[in-house]
Coordinates of C-alpha atoms in Angstrom, one line a residue:
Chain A
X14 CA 0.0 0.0 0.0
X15 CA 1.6 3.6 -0.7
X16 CA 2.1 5.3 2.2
X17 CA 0.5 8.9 2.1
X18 CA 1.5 10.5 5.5
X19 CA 4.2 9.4 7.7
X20 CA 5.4 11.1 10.5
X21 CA 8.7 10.0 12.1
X22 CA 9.9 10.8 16.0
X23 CA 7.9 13.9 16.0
X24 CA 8.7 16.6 19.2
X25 CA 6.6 19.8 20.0
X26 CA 7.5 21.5 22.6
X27 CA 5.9 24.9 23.7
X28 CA 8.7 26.8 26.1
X29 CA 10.0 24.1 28.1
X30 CA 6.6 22.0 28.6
X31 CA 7.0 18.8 25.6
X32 CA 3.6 18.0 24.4
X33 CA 5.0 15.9 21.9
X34 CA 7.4 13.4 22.9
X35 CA 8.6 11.0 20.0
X36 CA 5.6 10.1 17.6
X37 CA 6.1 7.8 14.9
X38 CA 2.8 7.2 12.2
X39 CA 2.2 6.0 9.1
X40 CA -1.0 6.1 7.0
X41 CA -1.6 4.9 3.9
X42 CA -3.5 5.5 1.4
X43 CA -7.4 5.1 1.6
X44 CA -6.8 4.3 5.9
X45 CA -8.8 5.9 8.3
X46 CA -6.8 6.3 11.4
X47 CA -8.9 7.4 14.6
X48 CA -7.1 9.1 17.6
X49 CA -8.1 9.0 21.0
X50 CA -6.8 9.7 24.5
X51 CA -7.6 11.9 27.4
X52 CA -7.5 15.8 27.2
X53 CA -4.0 17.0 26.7
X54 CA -2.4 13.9 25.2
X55 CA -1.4 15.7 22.9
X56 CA -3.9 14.6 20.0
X57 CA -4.6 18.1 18.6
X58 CA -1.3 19.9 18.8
X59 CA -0.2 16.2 16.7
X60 CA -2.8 16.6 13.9
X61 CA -1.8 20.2 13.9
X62 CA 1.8 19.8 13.8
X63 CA 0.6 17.5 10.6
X64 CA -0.7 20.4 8.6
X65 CA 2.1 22.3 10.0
X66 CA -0.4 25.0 11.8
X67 CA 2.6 24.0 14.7
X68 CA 5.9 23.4 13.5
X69 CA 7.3 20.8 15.3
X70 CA 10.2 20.8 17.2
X71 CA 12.3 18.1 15.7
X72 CA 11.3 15.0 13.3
X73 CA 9.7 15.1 10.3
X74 CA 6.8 14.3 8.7
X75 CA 6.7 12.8 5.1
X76 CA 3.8 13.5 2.6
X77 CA 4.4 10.8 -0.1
X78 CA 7.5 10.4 0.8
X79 CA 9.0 13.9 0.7
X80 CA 9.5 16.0 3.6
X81 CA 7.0 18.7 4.1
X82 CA 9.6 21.0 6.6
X83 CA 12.4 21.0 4.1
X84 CA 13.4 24.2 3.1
X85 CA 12.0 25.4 -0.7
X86 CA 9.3 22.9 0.3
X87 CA 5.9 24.5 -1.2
X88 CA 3.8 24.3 1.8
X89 CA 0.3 25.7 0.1
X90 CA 0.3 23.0 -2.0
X91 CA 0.5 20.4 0.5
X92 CA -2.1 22.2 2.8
X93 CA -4.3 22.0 -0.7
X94 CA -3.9 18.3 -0.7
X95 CA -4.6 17.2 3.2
X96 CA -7.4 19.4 4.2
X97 CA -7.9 20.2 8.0
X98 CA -11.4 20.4 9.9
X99 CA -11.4 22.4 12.8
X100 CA -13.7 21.6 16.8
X101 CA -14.8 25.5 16.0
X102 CA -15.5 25.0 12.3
X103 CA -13.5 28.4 11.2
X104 CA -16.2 29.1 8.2
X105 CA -15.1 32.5 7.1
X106 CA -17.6 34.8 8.9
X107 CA -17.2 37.2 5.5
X108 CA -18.6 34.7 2.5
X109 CA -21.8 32.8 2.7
X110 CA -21.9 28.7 2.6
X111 CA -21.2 28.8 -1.3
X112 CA -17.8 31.5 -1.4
X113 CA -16.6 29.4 1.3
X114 CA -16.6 26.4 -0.9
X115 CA -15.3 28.9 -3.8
X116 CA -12.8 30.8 -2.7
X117 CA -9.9 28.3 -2.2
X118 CA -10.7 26.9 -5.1
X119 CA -10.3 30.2 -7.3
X120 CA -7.7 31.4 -5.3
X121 CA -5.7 28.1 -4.7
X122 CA -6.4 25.8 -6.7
X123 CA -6.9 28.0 -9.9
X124 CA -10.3 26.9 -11.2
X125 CA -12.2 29.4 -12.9
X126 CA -15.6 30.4 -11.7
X127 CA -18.0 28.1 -13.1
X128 CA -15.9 25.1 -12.6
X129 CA -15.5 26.4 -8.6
X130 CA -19.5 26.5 -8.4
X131 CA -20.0 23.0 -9.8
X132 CA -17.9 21.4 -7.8
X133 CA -18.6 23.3 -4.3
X134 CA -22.2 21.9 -5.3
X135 CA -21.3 18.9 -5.5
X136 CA -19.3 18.6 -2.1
X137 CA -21.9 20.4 -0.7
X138 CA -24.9 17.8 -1.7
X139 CA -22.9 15.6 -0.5
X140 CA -23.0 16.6 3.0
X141 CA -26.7 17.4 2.6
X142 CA -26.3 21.4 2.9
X143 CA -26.9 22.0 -1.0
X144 CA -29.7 24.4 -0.3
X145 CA -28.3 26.9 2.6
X146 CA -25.5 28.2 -0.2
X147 CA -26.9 31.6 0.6
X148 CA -27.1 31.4 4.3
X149 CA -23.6 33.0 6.1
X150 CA -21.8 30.9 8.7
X151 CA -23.7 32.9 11.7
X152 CA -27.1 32.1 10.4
X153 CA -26.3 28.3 11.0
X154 CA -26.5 25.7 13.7
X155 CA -23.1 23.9 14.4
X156 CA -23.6 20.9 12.7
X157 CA -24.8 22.8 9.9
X158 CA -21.6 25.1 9.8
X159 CA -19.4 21.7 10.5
X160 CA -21.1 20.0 7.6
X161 CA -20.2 23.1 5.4
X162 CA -16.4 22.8 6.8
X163 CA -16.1 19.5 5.8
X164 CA -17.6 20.4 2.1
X165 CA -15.0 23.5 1.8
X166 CA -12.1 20.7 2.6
X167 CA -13.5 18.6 0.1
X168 CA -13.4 21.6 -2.6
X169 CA -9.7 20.8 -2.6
X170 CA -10.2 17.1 -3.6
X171 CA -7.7 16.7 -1.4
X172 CA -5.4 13.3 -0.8
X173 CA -6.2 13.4 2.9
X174 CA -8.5 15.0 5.2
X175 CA -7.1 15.4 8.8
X176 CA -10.4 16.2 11.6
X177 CA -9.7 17.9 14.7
X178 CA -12.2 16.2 17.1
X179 CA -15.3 17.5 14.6
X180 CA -17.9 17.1 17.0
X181 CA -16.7 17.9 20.2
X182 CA -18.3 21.9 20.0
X183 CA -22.0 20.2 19.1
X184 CA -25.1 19.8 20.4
X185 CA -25.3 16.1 20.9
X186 CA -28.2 16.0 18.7
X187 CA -26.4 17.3 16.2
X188 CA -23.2 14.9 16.4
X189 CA -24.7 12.3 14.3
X190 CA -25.6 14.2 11.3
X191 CA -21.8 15.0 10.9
X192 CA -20.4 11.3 11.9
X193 CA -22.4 9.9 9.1
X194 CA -20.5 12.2 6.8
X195 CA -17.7 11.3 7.6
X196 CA -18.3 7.8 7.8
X197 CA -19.5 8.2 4.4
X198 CA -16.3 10.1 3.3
X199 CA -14.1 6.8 5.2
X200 CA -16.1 4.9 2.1
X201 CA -14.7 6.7 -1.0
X202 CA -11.2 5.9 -0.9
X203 CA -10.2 9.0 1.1
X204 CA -7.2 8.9 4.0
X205 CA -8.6 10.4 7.0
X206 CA -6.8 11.0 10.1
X207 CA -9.9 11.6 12.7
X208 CA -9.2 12.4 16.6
X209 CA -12.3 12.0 18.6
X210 CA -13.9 11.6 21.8
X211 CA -16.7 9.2 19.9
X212 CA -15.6 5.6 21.1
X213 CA -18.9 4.6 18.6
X214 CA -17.2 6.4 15.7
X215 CA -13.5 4.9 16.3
X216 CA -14.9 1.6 16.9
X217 CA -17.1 1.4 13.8
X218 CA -15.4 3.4 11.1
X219 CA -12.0 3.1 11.6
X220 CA -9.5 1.3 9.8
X221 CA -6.9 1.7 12.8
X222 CA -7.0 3.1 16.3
X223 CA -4.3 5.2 17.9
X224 CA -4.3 5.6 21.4
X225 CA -2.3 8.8 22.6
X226 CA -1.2 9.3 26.0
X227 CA 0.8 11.8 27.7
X228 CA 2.2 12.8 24.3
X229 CA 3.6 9.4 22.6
X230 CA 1.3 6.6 21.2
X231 CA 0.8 4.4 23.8
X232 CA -1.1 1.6 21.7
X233 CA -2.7 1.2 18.5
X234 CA -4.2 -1.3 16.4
X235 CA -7.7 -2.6 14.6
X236 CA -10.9 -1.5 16.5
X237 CA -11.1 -4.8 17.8
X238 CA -7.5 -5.1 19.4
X239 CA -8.3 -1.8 21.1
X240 CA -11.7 -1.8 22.3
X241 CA -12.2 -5.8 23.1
X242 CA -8.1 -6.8 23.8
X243 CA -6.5 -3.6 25.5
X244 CA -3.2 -4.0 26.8
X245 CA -2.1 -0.6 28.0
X246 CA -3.3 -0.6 31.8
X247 CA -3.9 3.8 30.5
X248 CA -5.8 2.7 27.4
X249 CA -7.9 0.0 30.0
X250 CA -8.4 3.1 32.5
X251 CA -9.7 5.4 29.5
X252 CA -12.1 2.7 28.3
X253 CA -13.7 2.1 31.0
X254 CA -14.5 5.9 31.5
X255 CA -16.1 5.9 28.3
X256 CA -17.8 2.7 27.9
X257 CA -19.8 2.2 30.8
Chain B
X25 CA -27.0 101.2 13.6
X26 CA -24.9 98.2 13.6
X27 CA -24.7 98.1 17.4
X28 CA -28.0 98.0 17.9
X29 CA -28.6 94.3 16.1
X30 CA -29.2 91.4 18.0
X31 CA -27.2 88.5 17.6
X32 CA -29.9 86.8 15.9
X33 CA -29.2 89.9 13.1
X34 CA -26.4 89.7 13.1
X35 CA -25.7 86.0 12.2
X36 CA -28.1 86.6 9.5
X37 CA -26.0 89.2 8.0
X38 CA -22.9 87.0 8.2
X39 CA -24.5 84.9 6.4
X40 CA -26.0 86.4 3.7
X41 CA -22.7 88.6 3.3
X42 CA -20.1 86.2 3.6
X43 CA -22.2 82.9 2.7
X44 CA -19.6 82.0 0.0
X45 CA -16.6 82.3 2.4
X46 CA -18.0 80.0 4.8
X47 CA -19.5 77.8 2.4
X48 CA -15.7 77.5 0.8
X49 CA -14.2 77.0 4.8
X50 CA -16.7 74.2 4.9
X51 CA -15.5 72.6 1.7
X52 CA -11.5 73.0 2.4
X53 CA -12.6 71.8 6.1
X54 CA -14.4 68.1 4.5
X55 CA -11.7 68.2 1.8
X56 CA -8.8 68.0 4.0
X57 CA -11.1 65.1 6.0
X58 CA -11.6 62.9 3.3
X59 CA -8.3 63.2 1.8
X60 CA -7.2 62.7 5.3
X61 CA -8.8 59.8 6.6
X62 CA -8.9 58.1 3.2
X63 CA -5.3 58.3 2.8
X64 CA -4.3 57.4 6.6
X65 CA -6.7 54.5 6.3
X66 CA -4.3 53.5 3.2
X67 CA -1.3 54.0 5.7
X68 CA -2.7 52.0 8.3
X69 CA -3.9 49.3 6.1
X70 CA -0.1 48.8 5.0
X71 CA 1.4 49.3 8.4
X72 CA -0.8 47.3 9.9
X73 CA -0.6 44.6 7.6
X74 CA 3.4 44.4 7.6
X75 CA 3.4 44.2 11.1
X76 CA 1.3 40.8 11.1
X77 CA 4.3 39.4 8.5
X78 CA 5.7 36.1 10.3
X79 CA 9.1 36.6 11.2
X80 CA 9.8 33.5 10.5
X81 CA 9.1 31.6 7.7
X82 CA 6.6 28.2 8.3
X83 CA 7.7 28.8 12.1
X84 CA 11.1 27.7 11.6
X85 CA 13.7 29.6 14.2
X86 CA 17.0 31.2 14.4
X87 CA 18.4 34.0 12.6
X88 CA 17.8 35.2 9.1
X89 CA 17.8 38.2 7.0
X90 CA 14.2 38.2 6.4
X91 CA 13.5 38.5 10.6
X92 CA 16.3 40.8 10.8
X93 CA 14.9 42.9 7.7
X94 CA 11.3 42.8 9.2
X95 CA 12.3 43.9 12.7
X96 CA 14.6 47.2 11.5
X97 CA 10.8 47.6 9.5
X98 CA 8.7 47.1 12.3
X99 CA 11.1 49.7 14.5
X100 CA 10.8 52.4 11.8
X101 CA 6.8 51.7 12.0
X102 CA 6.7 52.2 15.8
X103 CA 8.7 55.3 15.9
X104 CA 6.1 56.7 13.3
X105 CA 3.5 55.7 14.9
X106 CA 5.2 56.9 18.5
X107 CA 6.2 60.8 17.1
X108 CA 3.0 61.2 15.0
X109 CA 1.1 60.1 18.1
X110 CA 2.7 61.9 21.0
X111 CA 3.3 65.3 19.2
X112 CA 0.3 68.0 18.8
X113 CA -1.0 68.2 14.9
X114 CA -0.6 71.9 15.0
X115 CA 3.6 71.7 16.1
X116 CA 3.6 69.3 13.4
X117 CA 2.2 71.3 11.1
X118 CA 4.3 74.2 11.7
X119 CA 7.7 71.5 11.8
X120 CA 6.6 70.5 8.4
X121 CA 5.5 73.9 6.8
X122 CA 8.4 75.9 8.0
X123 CA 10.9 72.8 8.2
X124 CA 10.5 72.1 4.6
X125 CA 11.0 75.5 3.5
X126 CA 14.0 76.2 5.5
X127 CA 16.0 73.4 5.6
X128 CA 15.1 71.4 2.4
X129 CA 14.8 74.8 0.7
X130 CA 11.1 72.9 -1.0
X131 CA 8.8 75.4 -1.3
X132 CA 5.2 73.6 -0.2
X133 CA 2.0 75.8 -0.6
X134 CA -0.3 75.9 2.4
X135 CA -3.1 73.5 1.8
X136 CA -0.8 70.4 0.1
X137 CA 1.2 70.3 3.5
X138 CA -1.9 70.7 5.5
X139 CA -3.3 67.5 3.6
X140 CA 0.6 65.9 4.7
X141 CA 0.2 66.6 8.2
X142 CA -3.2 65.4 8.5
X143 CA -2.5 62.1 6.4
X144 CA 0.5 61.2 8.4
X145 CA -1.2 61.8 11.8
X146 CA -4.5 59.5 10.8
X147 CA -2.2 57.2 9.2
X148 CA -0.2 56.6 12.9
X149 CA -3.7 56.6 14.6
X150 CA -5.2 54.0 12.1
X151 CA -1.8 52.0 11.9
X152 CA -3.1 50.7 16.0
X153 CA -6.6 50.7 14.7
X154 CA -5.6 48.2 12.2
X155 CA -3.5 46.4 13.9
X156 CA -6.1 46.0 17.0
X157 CA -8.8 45.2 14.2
X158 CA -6.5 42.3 12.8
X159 CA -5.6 41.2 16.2
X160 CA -9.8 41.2 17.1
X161 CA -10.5 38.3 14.0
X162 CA -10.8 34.7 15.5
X163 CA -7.4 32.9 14.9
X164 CA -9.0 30.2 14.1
X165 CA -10.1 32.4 10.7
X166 CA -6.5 32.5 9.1
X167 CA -6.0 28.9 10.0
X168 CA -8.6 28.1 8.3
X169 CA -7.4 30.0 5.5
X170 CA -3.8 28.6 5.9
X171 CA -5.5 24.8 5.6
X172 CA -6.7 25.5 2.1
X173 CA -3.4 26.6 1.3
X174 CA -3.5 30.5 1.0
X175 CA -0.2 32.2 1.8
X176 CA 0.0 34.9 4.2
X177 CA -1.1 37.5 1.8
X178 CA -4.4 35.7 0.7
X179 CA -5.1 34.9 4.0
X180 CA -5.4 38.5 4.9
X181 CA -6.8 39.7 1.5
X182 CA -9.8 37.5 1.3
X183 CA -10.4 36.5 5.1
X184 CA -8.6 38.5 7.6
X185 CA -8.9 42.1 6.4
X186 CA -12.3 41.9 5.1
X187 CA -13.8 41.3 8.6
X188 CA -10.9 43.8 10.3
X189 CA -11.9 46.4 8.2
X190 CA -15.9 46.2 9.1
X191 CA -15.0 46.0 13.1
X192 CA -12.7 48.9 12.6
X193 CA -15.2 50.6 10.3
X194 CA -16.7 52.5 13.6
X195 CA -13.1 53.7 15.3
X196 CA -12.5 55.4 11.0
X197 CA -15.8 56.9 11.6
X198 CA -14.6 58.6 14.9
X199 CA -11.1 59.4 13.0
X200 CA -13.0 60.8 10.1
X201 CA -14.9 63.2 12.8
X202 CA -12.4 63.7 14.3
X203 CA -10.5 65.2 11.3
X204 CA -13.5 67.2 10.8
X205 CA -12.8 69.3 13.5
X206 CA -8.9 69.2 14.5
X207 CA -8.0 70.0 10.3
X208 CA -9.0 73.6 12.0
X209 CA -5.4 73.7 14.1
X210 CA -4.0 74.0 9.8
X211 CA -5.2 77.6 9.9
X212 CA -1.5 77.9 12.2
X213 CA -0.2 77.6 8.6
X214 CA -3.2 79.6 7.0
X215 CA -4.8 76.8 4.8
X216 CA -8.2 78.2 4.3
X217 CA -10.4 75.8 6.1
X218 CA -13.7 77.0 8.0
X219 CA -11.2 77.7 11.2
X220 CA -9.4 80.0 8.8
X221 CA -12.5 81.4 7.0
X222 CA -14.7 82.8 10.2
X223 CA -11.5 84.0 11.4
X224 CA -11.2 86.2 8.4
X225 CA -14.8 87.1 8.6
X226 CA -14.9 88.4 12.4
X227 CA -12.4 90.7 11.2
X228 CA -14.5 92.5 8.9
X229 CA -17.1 93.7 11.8
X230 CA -14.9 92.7 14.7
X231 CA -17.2 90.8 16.5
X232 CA -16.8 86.8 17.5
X233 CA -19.6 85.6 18.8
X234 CA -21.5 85.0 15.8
X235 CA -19.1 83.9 13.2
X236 CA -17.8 81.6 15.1
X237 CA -21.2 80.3 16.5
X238 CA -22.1 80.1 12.6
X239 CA -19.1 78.1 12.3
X240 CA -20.0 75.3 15.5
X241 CA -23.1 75.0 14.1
X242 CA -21.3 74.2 10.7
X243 CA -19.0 71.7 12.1
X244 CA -21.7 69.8 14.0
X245 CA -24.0 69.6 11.3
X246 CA -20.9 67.8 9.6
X247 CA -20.1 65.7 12.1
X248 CA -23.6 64.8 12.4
X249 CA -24.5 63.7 9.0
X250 CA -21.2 61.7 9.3
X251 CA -21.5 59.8 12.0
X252 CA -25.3 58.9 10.7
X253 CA -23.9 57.9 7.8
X254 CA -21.3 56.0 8.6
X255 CA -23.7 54.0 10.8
X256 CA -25.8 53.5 7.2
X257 CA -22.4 52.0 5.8
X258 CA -22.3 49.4 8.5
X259 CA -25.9 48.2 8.3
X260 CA -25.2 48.1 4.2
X261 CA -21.9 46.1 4.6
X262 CA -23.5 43.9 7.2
X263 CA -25.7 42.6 4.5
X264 CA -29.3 41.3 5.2
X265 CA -30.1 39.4 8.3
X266 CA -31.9 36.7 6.6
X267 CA -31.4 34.2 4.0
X268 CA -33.3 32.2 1.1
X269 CA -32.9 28.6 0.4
X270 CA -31.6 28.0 -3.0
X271 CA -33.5 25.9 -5.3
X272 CA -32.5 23.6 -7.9
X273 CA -29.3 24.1 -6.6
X274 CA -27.6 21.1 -8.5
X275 CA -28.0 22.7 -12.5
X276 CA -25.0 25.1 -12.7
X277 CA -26.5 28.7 -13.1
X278 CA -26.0 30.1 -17.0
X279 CA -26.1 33.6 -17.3

């Protein structure tokens, strides 16, 4: 399988506190990884040392096997091609549901106008929010708004699409609405790198579980390793929080 | 007998006699606002905006030209913005009128350096304005923009600045009134604004009172109008506060 991200003895460190200490990942292509772990394990500030919105602190992360902190490296381009989706959505407050979808495409990517429409129609029918093109980010719930995140990421057509717990700011009624899109998305081919709080989600949609914990990967493996077979007394410990 | 008007007379003389002088005060007076704020805005805008440039490059550390070329900028920014701030307009007007004449030997008429002075002192004001109003917009807004790919520049063209400039669109109102009535310190280096214009007029009868109450009730009625609207502007750019859902969404529109 070609390997699509890999990330290799990754350290962040903000002052002297290490968040990050010594991750090692690969994903290939088409996998859907699921992170979990406790608050301040670190699972955030490692998806967004992946994107680069943090620059790590030493290590190196690999996008098709090139590295993405090299110097000359062109770092737009790779943010084109592994989208990010963010707890607070980030919808541009200035554009309505449709120039979101447009802009990076026109101002990225290139794509001329009509092109830009079609296809921010088509991501956004397929997470079901075709109709509210008009509406602007404050004028919709938060499942609404996450939905239209995750159709701006797709706008890209991106290699991977990395979600930064995507449903930890909702309602709970609206949680599900947006884990069926993404479980859809897991279903087309794409790589997704998901952390989440939604044991459900991990357990059902995921190709791979990684369990993070104080800021290395303390186990990881199939759904079924993790949730039925834990080894990690940590992992155990977290479980049981969530699954009783 | 002219002393036996009442002042209610007597502003209606001063009006009908010197209606064109005040009426050109009043336009040298907006003229010098506009040009004023429009063109400080402009300043602040870019000093704002070149103050926000990473220092770094993708977050990387350690010395390099560009951080060292971007600081010696950012200390040239923040003693502009320090001497414009902490130094009266009118000194500065009189430094610049007189200073250029005598030292640079450039001869600068009256109302061009006026429009300098005021320019450069709303530029230094709107230069924090800016940089508050970029500071104000959810970080979360450039990240997003960074995820797509956009560089620094798009990032604030098309997302950062657009939303800056509508929370700062109030604090350019106030600037904008307030050039309305500080452009009448210029009349130390006799551009003709209203200031200028009544002064000249209470000469003629020598009596104050009216002229210059003529002239208040100029500069509020400005102010006024201004502020109102400005507050017009905002509700425009805010756009509607309700939305249609789109039909038939899925056929591409053809013009």
């Amino acid at each position: 399988m070609e390997t699509v991200i890999e990330v290799n003895s990754l350290r962040k460190s903000f002052g002297s506190n290490e968040i990050l200490k010594g991750i090692d990942l690969s994903v290939t292509k088409g996998e859907v990884v699921s992170v979990i772990g406790s608050s301040g394990s670190g699972k955030s500030t490692f998806l967004r040392c992946v994107n680069l919105l943090e620059w790590p602190t030493s290590g190196d992360i690999l996008f098709k096997g090139e590295s993405v902190t090299r110097r000359g490296f062109k770092l737009p381009l790779y943010r084109e091609k592994v989208g990010m989706v963010f707890q607070q959505f980030n919808l541009f407050q200035n554009m309505n549901v449709l120039q979101n979808c447009v802009i990076g495409q026109m101002k990225v990517a290139g794509r001329d106008r009509e092109t830009a429409r079609k296809i921010a129609v088509e991501c956004l029918e397929k997470v079901g929010m075709q109709e509210y093109i008009h509406a602007k980010p404050r004028q919709l719930s938060g499942g609404q708004q996450q939905r239209v995140a995750i159709a701006r990421a797709l706008c890209m057509e991106p290699d991977a699409l990395l979600f930064d717990e995507p449903t930890s700011a909702l309602d709970p009624e609206m949680v599900g609405g947006v884990l069926r899109v993404i479980s859809a998305l897991a279903h087309t081919g794409l790589t997704l790198i998901v952390v989440t709080h939604e044991m459900a989600f991990a357990r059902d949609v995921s190709d791979r579980v990684v369990f993070m914990d104080g800021g290395v990967i303390a186990e990881q493996g199939t759904p079924d390793d993790i949730f039925t077979n834990p080894h990690n007394p940590r992992l155990r410990e977290f479980l049981t929080r969530f699954l009783t | 007998m002219p002393s036996e008007r009442s002042a209610l007379q007597w502003i209606v003389l001063f009006i009908e006699k010197y209606w064109l002088q005040f009426l050109k005060g009043t336009g040298m007076t907006v003229l010098l606002a506009v040009i004023g704020t429009a063109a400080g805005f402009v300043i602040g805008l870019i000093i704002g905006v070149v103050r926000t440039i990473p220092k770094q490059a993708g977050g990387k550390t350690g010395f390099s030209l560009r951080a060292l070329a971007l600081g010696v900028l950012n200390s040239l920014l923040a003693i502009y913005t320090e001497v414009l701030r902490g130094t009266p307009m009118m000194v500065q007007a009189m430094l610049i009128y007189y200073g250029l004449t005598e030292f640079a030997k450039v001869n600068i008429a009256a109302i061009p350096a006026g429009m300098i002075v005021i320019t450069l002192n709303t530029g230094a004001y709107m230069a924090e304005i800016v940089r508050g109003g970029i500071q104000s917009i959810d970080p979360g807004q450039s990240e997003a923009a960074k995820a797509i790919g956009m560089n620094h520049w798009k990032t604030m063209l098309y997302v950062v600045l657009p939303q800056a400039v509508r929370n700062i669109l109030p604090a350019t109102g106030n600037e904008f009134v307030v050039n309305l009535k500080d452009s009448s310190v210029l009349n130390v280096i006799t551009v003709t604004e209203l200031f200028y214009a009544t002064r000249a007029i209470r000469g003629s009868y020598y009596r104050t009172y009216e002229p210059f109450l003529i002239a208040a009730a100029i500069y509020l009625a400005l102010t006024f109008i201004s502020s109102r609207l400005l507050r017009l502007l905002e509700k425009y750019l805010d756009g509607p506060r309700d939305f249609s859902l789109a039909q038939n969404v899925g056929r591409t529109r053809r013009k």
